[in-house]
Tab-separated table of C-alpha atoms in Angstrom:
chain	number	residue	atom	x	y	z
A	1	MET	CA	0.073	-0.093	-0.072
A	2	ARG	CA	2.856	2.475	0.815
A	3	GLU	CA	4.558	1.745	-2.735
A	4	PHE	CA	1.313	2.709	-4.431
A	5	SER	CA	0.689	5.567	-2.334
A	6	TYR	CA	4.387	6.960	-3.324
A	7	THR	CA	3.833	5.906	-7.044
A	8	PHE	CA	0.218	7.883	-6.854
A	9	MET	CA	1.749	11.168	-5.315
A	10	VAL	CA	4.406	11.148	-7.861
A	11	PHE	CA	1.772	10.725	-10.646
A	12	PHE	CA	-0.387	13.527	-9.287
A	13	ALA	CA	2.620	16.056	-9.049
A	14	PHE	CA	3.843	14.953	-12.422
A	15	LEU	CA	0.497	15.652	-13.918
A	16	GLY	CA	-0.092	19.020	-11.858
A	17	CYS	CA	-3.250	21.058	-12.506
A	18	SER	CA	-2.640	21.495	-16.317
A	19	SER	CA	-5.856	21.137	-17.809
A	20	LYS	CA	-7.973	23.753	-19.433
A	21	TYR	CA	-11.210	25.189	-18.092
A	22	GLY	CA	-13.787	27.521	-19.394
A	23	GLN	CA	-16.271	27.250	-22.322
A	24	HIS	CA	-14.485	28.586	-25.109
A	25	GLU	CA	-10.875	27.267	-25.553
A	26	LEU	CA	-12.048	23.632	-24.919
A	27	GLU	CA	-14.174	23.991	-28.108
A	28	TYR	CA	-10.763	23.894	-29.863
A	29	MET	CA	-8.672	21.297	-28.100
A	30	ASP	CA	-8.751	18.528	-30.735
A	31	GLY	CA	-7.938	20.424	-33.612
A	32	GLN	CA	-11.312	21.934	-34.404
A	33	ARG	CA	-10.263	25.454	-34.616
A	34	ILE	CA	-12.009	28.392	-36.225
A	35	PRO	CA	-10.591	30.207	-39.120
A	36	SER	CA	-7.530	31.996	-38.359
A	37	ASP	CA	-6.391	33.834	-41.600
A	38	GLU	CA	-5.147	37.473	-41.495
A	39	VAL	CA	-8.284	38.737	-43.314
A	40	TYR	CA	-10.546	37.359	-40.865
A	41	VAL	CA	-8.584	38.540	-37.866
A	42	GLN	CA	-8.354	41.951	-39.441
A	43	PHE	CA	-12.251	41.643	-40.032
A	44	LEU	CA	-12.914	41.006	-36.351
A	45	ILE	CA	-10.669	43.927	-35.133
A	46	GLU	CA	-12.612	46.318	-37.498
A	47	GLN	CA	-15.810	45.015	-36.098
A	48	ILE	CA	-14.598	45.546	-32.515
A	49	ASP	CA	-13.511	49.251	-33.581
A	50	GLN	CA	-17.144	49.720	-35.153
A	51	HIS	CA	-19.177	47.791	-32.906
A	52	PRO	CA	-17.456	47.982	-29.371
A	53	LYS	CA	-20.598	46.641	-27.576
A	54	LYS	CA	-20.722	43.342	-29.503
A	55	ALA	CA	-19.276	40.756	-27.059
A	56	GLN	CA	-18.838	38.198	-29.683
A	57	ASN	CA	-16.250	39.727	-31.685
A	58	TYR	CA	-13.953	40.076	-28.726
A	59	ILE	CA	-14.530	36.286	-27.690
A	60	LYS	CA	-14.089	35.023	-31.381
A	61	LEU	CA	-10.718	37.114	-31.823
A	62	ALA	CA	-9.557	36.058	-28.644
A	63	ASP	CA	-10.202	32.232	-29.700
A	64	ILE	CA	-8.270	32.645	-32.536
A	65	TYR	CA	-5.322	34.080	-30.757
A	66	THR	CA	-5.529	31.377	-28.078
A	67	SER	CA	-5.764	28.565	-30.591
A	68	GLU	CA	-2.384	29.912	-31.863
A	69	ASN	CA	-0.913	30.119	-28.674
A	70	LYS	CA	-0.999	34.016	-28.669
A	71	ASN	CA	-2.069	34.179	-25.000
A	72	SER	CA	-0.898	37.639	-24.753
A	73	GLU	CA	-2.930	39.069	-27.629
A	74	ALA	CA	-6.007	37.119	-26.453
A	75	LEU	CA	-5.639	38.714	-22.901
A	76	ASP	CA	-5.322	42.364	-24.566
A	77	VAL	CA	-8.394	41.453	-26.704
A	78	LEU	CA	-10.637	40.352	-23.704
A	79	GLU	CA	-9.396	43.192	-21.118
A	80	LYS	CA	-10.347	45.631	-23.939
A	81	GLY	CA	-13.714	43.833	-24.142
A	82	LYS	CA	-13.949	43.997	-20.290
A	83	ARG	CA	-13.788	47.643	-20.518
A	84	ALA	CA	-16.344	48.144	-22.978
A	85	LEU	CA	-18.783	45.466	-21.570
A	86	PRO	CA	-17.631	45.345	-17.801
A	87	ASN	CA	-20.732	43.081	-17.121
A	88	ASP	CA	-20.743	40.618	-20.033
A	89	ILE	CA	-20.259	37.237	-18.567
A	90	ASP	CA	-19.106	35.532	-21.814
A	91	VAL	CA	-16.143	38.093	-21.670
A	92	LEU	CA	-15.538	37.766	-18.008
A	93	VAL	CA	-15.489	33.933	-18.311
A	94	GLY	CA	-13.048	34.392	-21.375
A	95	LEU	CA	-10.702	36.451	-19.634
A	96	SER	CA	-10.921	34.440	-16.452
A	97	ASN	CA	-10.013	31.351	-18.328
A	98	ILE	CA	-6.721	33.005	-19.812
A	99	TYR	CA	-5.725	34.226	-16.114
A	100	LEU	CA	-6.388	30.498	-14.903
A	101	GLN	CA	-3.907	29.045	-17.500
A	102	GLN	CA	-1.471	31.563	-16.426
A	103	LYS	CA	-2.187	30.701	-12.805
A	104	ASN	CA	-2.486	34.601	-11.949
A	105	ILE	CA	-4.413	34.013	-9.073
A	106	GLU	CA	-5.218	37.702	-7.940
A	107	PRO	CA	-7.156	38.929	-11.212
A	108	LEU	CA	-8.467	35.487	-11.513
A	109	SER	CA	-10.019	35.744	-8.017
A	110	ASN	CA	-11.236	39.318	-8.766
A	111	LEU	CA	-13.160	38.391	-12.129
A	112	LEU	CA	-14.865	35.391	-10.463
A	113	ASN	CA	-16.330	37.468	-7.606
A	114	ARG	CA	-17.502	39.821	-10.206
A	115	ILE	CA	-18.985	37.095	-12.203
A	116	LYS	CA	-20.643	35.671	-9.011
A	117	ASN	CA	-22.527	38.888	-8.256
A	118	ILE	CA	-23.784	38.597	-11.656
A	119	ASP	CA	-24.701	35.077	-11.961
A	120	SER	CA	-23.662	32.527	-9.474
A	121	ASN	CA	-25.066	29.524	-11.384
A	122	ASN	CA	-23.281	30.303	-14.550
A	123	VAL	CA	-21.595	27.048	-15.831
A	124	GLY	CA	-18.448	28.920	-17.225
A	125	PHE	CA	-18.200	30.603	-13.495
A	126	LEU	CA	-18.748	27.095	-11.850
A	127	LYS	CA	-15.855	25.257	-13.970
A	128	LEU	CA	-13.333	28.140	-13.611
A	129	SER	CA	-14.129	28.065	-9.714
A	130	SER	CA	-13.208	24.450	-9.768
A	131	GLY	CA	-10.467	25.111	-11.599
A	132	TYR	CA	-9.469	28.167	-9.319
A	133	ALA	CA	-9.813	25.711	-6.282
A	134	LEU	CA	-7.633	23.055	-7.854
A	135	LEU	CA	-4.603	25.827	-8.047
A	136	GLN	CA	-5.303	26.436	-4.640
A	137	HIS	CA	-4.935	22.701	-3.624
A	138	ASP	CA	-8.580	23.462	-2.205
A	139	TYR	CA	-10.271	19.608	-2.726
A	140	ALA	CA	-13.691	20.885	-0.928
A	141	ASN	CA	-14.267	23.775	-3.384
A	142	ALA	CA	-12.729	21.989	-6.343
A	143	LEU	CA	-15.153	18.948	-5.887
A	144	PHE	CA	-18.186	21.457	-4.808
A	145	PHE	CA	-18.125	23.595	-7.746
A	146	ALA	CA	-17.558	20.542	-10.226
A	147	ASN	CA	-20.583	18.926	-8.788
A	148	ARG	CA	-22.900	22.138	-9.106
A	149	ALA	CA	-21.705	22.104	-12.742
A	150	ILE	CA	-22.694	18.585	-13.163
A	151	LEU	CA	-26.085	19.272	-11.552
A	152	ILE	CA	-26.664	21.885	-14.281
A	153	ASN	CA	-25.410	19.802	-17.379
A	154	PRO	CA	-24.633	16.191	-16.547
A	155	TYR	CA	-23.816	15.704	-20.198
A	156	ASP	CA	-20.893	18.170	-20.335
A	157	ASP	CA	-17.667	15.810	-19.967
A	158	GLU	CA	-15.533	18.908	-18.844
A	159	ASN	CA	-17.630	18.948	-15.543
A	160	LEU	CA	-17.076	15.233	-14.957
A	161	TYR	CA	-13.195	15.806	-15.696
A	162	LEU	CA	-12.908	18.541	-13.351
A	163	ARG	CA	-14.671	16.349	-10.583
A	164	GLY	CA	-11.800	13.685	-11.228
A	165	GLU	CA	-9.304	16.362	-11.100
A	166	ALA	CA	-10.675	17.223	-7.578
A	167	GLN	CA	-10.844	13.489	-6.553
A	168	LEU	CA	-7.289	12.986	-7.722
A	169	LEU	CA	-6.370	16.190	-5.360
A	170	HIS	CA	-7.812	14.201	-2.574
A	171	ARG	CA	-5.790	11.097	-3.406
A	172	ASP	CA	-9.120	9.225	-4.076
A	173	SER	CA	-7.631	7.712	-7.480
A	174	VAL	CA	-10.254	4.861	-7.907
A	175	THR	CA	-13.137	6.998	-7.835
A	176	ALA	CA	-11.496	9.663	-9.996
A	177	LEU	CA	-10.864	6.928	-12.530
A	178	ILE	CA	-14.594	6.491	-12.675
A	179	SER	CA	-15.011	10.112	-13.189
A	180	PHE	CA	-12.532	10.291	-16.125
A	181	GLU	CA	-14.195	7.156	-17.525
A	182	GLU	CA	-17.594	8.639	-17.579
A	183	ALA	CA	-15.936	11.903	-19.182
A	184	MET	CA	-14.534	9.643	-21.947
A	185	ASP	CA	-17.856	7.655	-22.355
A	186	LEU	CA	-19.404	11.256	-23.093
A	187	ASN	CA	-16.591	12.632	-25.245
A	188	ASN	CA	-13.451	10.268	-26.225
A	189	ILE	CA	-11.211	13.336	-26.895
A	190	TYR	CA	-7.580	12.971	-25.851
A	191	ARG	CA	-8.033	14.919	-22.562
A	192	ASN	CA	-10.368	12.584	-20.985
A	193	PHE	CA	-8.567	9.611	-22.584
A	194	SER	CA	-5.103	10.497	-21.543
A	195	MET	CA	-6.196	11.312	-17.796
A	196	ALA	CA	-8.161	8.061	-17.411
A	197	PHE	CA	-4.777	6.019	-19.116
A	198	ASP	CA	-2.616	7.892	-16.618
A	199	VAL	CA	-4.402	7.011	-13.507
A	200	ALA	CA	-4.790	3.285	-14.746
A	201	ILE	CA	-1.083	3.135	-15.003
A	202	ALA	CA	-0.602	4.712	-11.690
A	203	LEU	CA	-3.060	2.147	-10.100
A	204	ASN	CA	-0.622	-0.411	-11.791
A	205	ASP	CA	-3.546	-1.715	-14.168
A	206	PRO	CA	-1.718	-1.730	-17.522
A	207	GLU	CA	-4.703	-3.996	-19.013
A	208	LYS	CA	-7.077	-1.304	-18.261
A	209	ALA	CA	-4.954	1.335	-19.606
A	210	LYS	CA	-4.652	-0.759	-22.666
A	211	ASN	CA	-8.257	-1.053	-23.265
A	212	TYR	CA	-8.749	2.700	-23.009
A	213	LEU	CA	-5.808	2.972	-25.612
A	214	ASP	CA	-7.766	0.659	-28.012
A	215	GLU	CA	-10.809	2.553	-27.510
A	216	PHE	CA	-9.558	5.754	-27.994
A	217	VAL	CA	-7.678	4.896	-31.245
A	218	ALA	CA	-10.677	2.941	-32.816
A	219	LYS	CA	-12.942	6.395	-32.401
A	220	ASN	CA	-9.923	8.553	-32.927
A	221	PRO	CA	-8.192	6.904	-36.189
A	222	THR	CA	-6.213	10.012	-37.141
A	223	LYS	CA	-4.963	10.511	-33.503
A	224	ASP	CA	-1.402	8.926	-32.718
A	225	PRO	CA	-1.178	8.287	-28.811
A	226	CYS	CA	2.531	7.448	-29.090
A	227	TYR	CA	3.406	8.524	-25.467
A	228	GLU	CA	0.580	6.485	-24.094
A	229	TRP	CA	1.736	3.288	-26.142
A	230	GLY	CA	5.426	4.079	-25.236
A	231	THR	CA	4.287	4.134	-21.536
A	232	TYR	CA	2.197	1.085	-21.890
A	233	TYR	CA	5.005	-1.075	-23.138
A	234	ASN	CA	7.314	0.420	-20.362
A	235	ASN	CA	4.900	-0.758	-17.525
A	236	ILE	CA	4.833	-4.397	-18.980
A	237	GLY	CA	8.286	-4.732	-19.168
A	238	ALA	CA	8.822	-4.287	-22.781
A	239	THR	CA	11.546	-1.838	-22.575
A	240	ASP	CA	13.152	-2.262	-26.016
A	241	THR	CA	9.728	-1.591	-27.594
A	242	SER	CA	8.600	1.285	-25.381
A	243	LYS	CA	11.919	2.722	-26.021
A	244	MET	CA	11.689	2.686	-29.901
A	245	ILE	CA	7.901	4.240	-29.625
A	246	LEU	CA	9.072	6.968	-27.290
A	247	LEU	CA	12.014	7.947	-29.346
A	248	LYS	CA	9.777	8.383	-32.591
A	249	CYS	CA	7.392	10.035	-30.454
A	250	LEU	CA	9.922	12.581	-29.147
A	251	GLU	CA	11.019	13.280	-32.863
A	252	LYS	CA	7.267	14.448	-33.576
A	253	ASN	CA	6.599	15.971	-30.069
A	254	THR	CA	9.927	17.642	-29.083
A	255	ASN	CA	8.180	20.030	-26.434
A	256	GLU	CA	6.466	17.231	-24.781
A	257	PRO	CA	8.161	16.978	-21.462
A	258	ARG	CA	6.241	13.606	-20.566
A	259	ILE	CA	8.149	11.740	-23.232
A	260	ASN	CA	11.338	12.760	-21.839
A	261	PHE	CA	10.048	11.521	-18.185
A	262	GLU	CA	9.069	8.145	-19.635
A	263	LEU	CA	12.427	7.666	-21.533
A	264	ALA	CA	14.164	8.626	-18.102
A	265	LYS	CA	12.309	5.533	-16.731
A	266	ASN	CA	12.953	3.428	-19.447
A	267	TYR	CA	16.855	3.883	-19.210
A	268	ASN	CA	16.883	3.766	-15.392
A	269	ARG	CA	15.269	0.235	-15.674
A	270	ARG	CA	18.419	-0.939	-17.978
A	271	SER	CA	21.783	-1.530	-16.617
A	272	ASN	CA	24.750	0.543	-17.253
A	273	SER	CA	22.191	3.519	-18.633
A	274	SER	CA	22.205	5.816	-15.866
A	275	ASP	CA	23.723	8.595	-17.951
A	276	SER	CA	21.055	8.125	-20.487
A	277	ALA	CA	18.256	8.168	-17.658
A	278	ILE	CA	19.998	11.538	-16.189
A	279	TYR	CA	19.965	13.181	-19.623
A	280	TYR	CA	16.452	12.693	-20.190
A	281	ILE	CA	15.276	13.426	-16.689
A	282	ASP	CA	17.321	16.745	-16.903
A	283	LYS	CA	15.440	17.379	-20.252
A	284	PHE	CA	11.919	16.986	-18.409
A	285	ILE	CA	12.975	18.945	-15.519
A	286	ALA	CA	14.173	21.838	-17.732
A	287	GLY	CA	11.134	21.758	-19.922
A	288	SER	CA	8.285	20.982	-17.352
A	289	LYS	CA	6.098	23.484	-15.544
A	290	GLU	CA	5.525	20.825	-12.993
A	291	PRO	CA	9.143	19.441	-12.544
A	292	LEU	CA	8.823	17.917	-8.821
A	293	ALA	CA	8.379	14.261	-9.933
A	294	GLY	CA	11.429	14.612	-11.910
A	295	TYR	CA	13.253	15.678	-9.168
A	296	VAL	CA	12.295	12.593	-7.128
A	297	LEU	CA	13.361	10.429	-10.241
A	298	LYS	CA	16.409	12.019	-10.754
A	299	ALA	CA	17.563	11.498	-7.105
A	300	LYS	CA	16.769	7.673	-7.355
A	301	ILE	CA	18.727	7.372	-10.359
A	302	LEU	CA	21.662	8.743	-8.458
A	303	ASP	CA	20.817	6.785	-5.247
A	304	LYS	CA	20.985	3.556	-7.341
A	305	ASP	CA	24.348	4.768	-8.632
A	306	LYS	CA	25.393	5.235	-4.838
A	307	ASN	CA	25.953	8.853	-5.646
A	308	TYR	CA	24.350	10.083	-2.544
A	309	ALA	CA	25.521	13.364	-1.877
A	310	GLU	CA	24.408	14.489	-5.368
A	311	ALA	CA	21.009	12.432	-4.683
A	312	ILE	CA	20.410	14.475	-1.452
A	313	LYS	CA	21.199	17.888	-3.253
A	314	VAL	CA	18.400	17.033	-5.742
A	315	TYR	CA	15.839	16.012	-2.900
A	316	ASP	CA	16.582	19.245	-1.209
A	317	ALA	CA	16.141	21.412	-4.303
A	318	ALA	CA	12.589	19.671	-4.869
A	319	LEU	CA	11.838	20.720	-1.272
A	320	GLU	CA	13.056	24.315	-1.912
A	321	ILE	CA	10.389	24.196	-4.726
A	322	ASP	CA	7.410	22.764	-2.386
A	323	SER	CA	8.702	21.850	1.012
A	324	THR	CA	5.359	19.633	1.521
A	325	PHE	CA	6.111	17.696	-1.282
A	326	LEU	CA	5.667	14.259	0.384
A	327	PRO	CA	7.427	11.797	-2.352
A	328	ALA	CA	10.861	13.981	-1.606
A	329	GLN	CA	10.304	14.517	2.186
A	330	GLN	CA	10.182	10.353	1.983
A	331	GLY	CA	12.763	9.700	-0.205
A	332	LEU	CA	15.175	12.111	1.470
A	333	LYS	CA	14.290	10.758	4.798
A	334	LYS	CA	15.163	7.152	3.470
A	335	LEU	CA	18.317	8.155	1.881
A	336	GLU	CA	19.598	10.028	4.899
A	337	GLY	CA	18.855	6.820	6.832
A	338	LYS	CA	20.635	4.733	4.279
A	339	VAL	CA	23.717	7.144	4.573
A	340	ALA	CA	23.525	6.917	8.292
A	341	TYR	CA	23.548	3.374	8.386
A	342	LEU	CA	26.463	3.098	5.831
A	343	ARG	CA	28.519	5.126	7.817
A	344	VAL	CA	27.908	2.971	10.912
A	345	VAL	CA	28.684	-0.067	8.876
A	346	ARG	CA	31.905	1.453	7.478
A	347	ARG	CA	33.045	2.936	10.776
A	348	LYS	CA	32.531	-0.692	12.258
A	349	ALA	CA	34.599	-2.141	9.452
A	350	SER	CA	37.262	0.219	10.087
A	351	VAL	CA	37.337	-0.446	13.870
A	352	ARG	CA	37.617	-4.035	12.978
A	353	GLN	CA	40.484	-3.510	10.656
A	354	GLU	CA	42.324	-1.368	13.326
A	355	THR	CA	41.783	-3.986	16.010
A	356	GLU	CA	43.054	-6.617	13.882
A	357	ALA	CA	46.045	-4.919	13.066
A	358	LEU	CA	46.881	-4.416	16.750
A	359	LYS	CA	46.444	-8.223	18.217
A	360	PRO	CA	49.708	-9.754	19.085
A	361	LEU	CA	50.641	-12.715	16.935
A	362	LYS	CA	49.211	-16.332	18.067
A	363	THR	CA	46.398	-14.639	20.211
A	364	LYS	CA	42.936	-15.906	20.199
A	365	GLU	CA	39.622	-13.888	20.573
A	366	ILE	CA	36.492	-15.016	21.755
A	367	ASP	CA	33.838	-12.833	19.727
């Protein structure tokens, strides 16, 4: 049970709270994006100038910018929309969503309070409030707002996804998996499938994870979940197949930190491959917004190589980021205990050698 608890906490830290909330951006998560050519963008800019009180022009333009990862431009557009339409919920929800993605707590909190005063039952507000609570590691409110959103619309997969995220925050992985399965049943998009897959892997159930993979591929034949395939084979011990898939996956997804994390795990399972494992885990740490699990894995790799001093430094670095991160606390405590024990063993061996050297010839010693 302890082993599962450690694995799950690393898994949760690795995932972080990176999902996207809010009613606009999610419409485009799986490639269904609105037209983004320069002519249409210029048209919307002109429409905003000519009709500053029409909310949808701000929202459409911001959605285009968001779909192109131009979050600064999207933020500027919606801030302009808020000045023109200070009580328009759609504009406020869209703006709140960007602040949530940026983890910009203060303006997000102010906007949510404003929306609450206008319409506390707005579904976008409920979703964003759940996401805000997740950022604050506030399980009770994250679950409360997700459940309120489900009551209003039980057929919105995002509401179920948020409930699952809240349950993960509470370490209730089994119940969270049910929520992600229900979200996947409603809408088998990558977000829902990927989370269900990851939880199944964390629960040491690769067979269930494989079922999710098969179902997702059957319903999304144009998608290539190469990370999940590599992870699946890694977890059933097919390390050569996993390595081949993950390396090819990395060529297509150079900015996906999770692939580096899984490659580090792959090399760590091989003999005489610590250098490669360290190489990939360093890439993960450098590229991830949630690097804590990477620090823990790096420390374990160094520990396995008996590089205890460096491993302790890595655990300390993780705890400087988050002093409450339990896997790092446990790993550091265990390693310090091991180092202390080895010092005692070495000291005893040294004393024995010194005693042997000082014994007179032809003497007997009763141990």
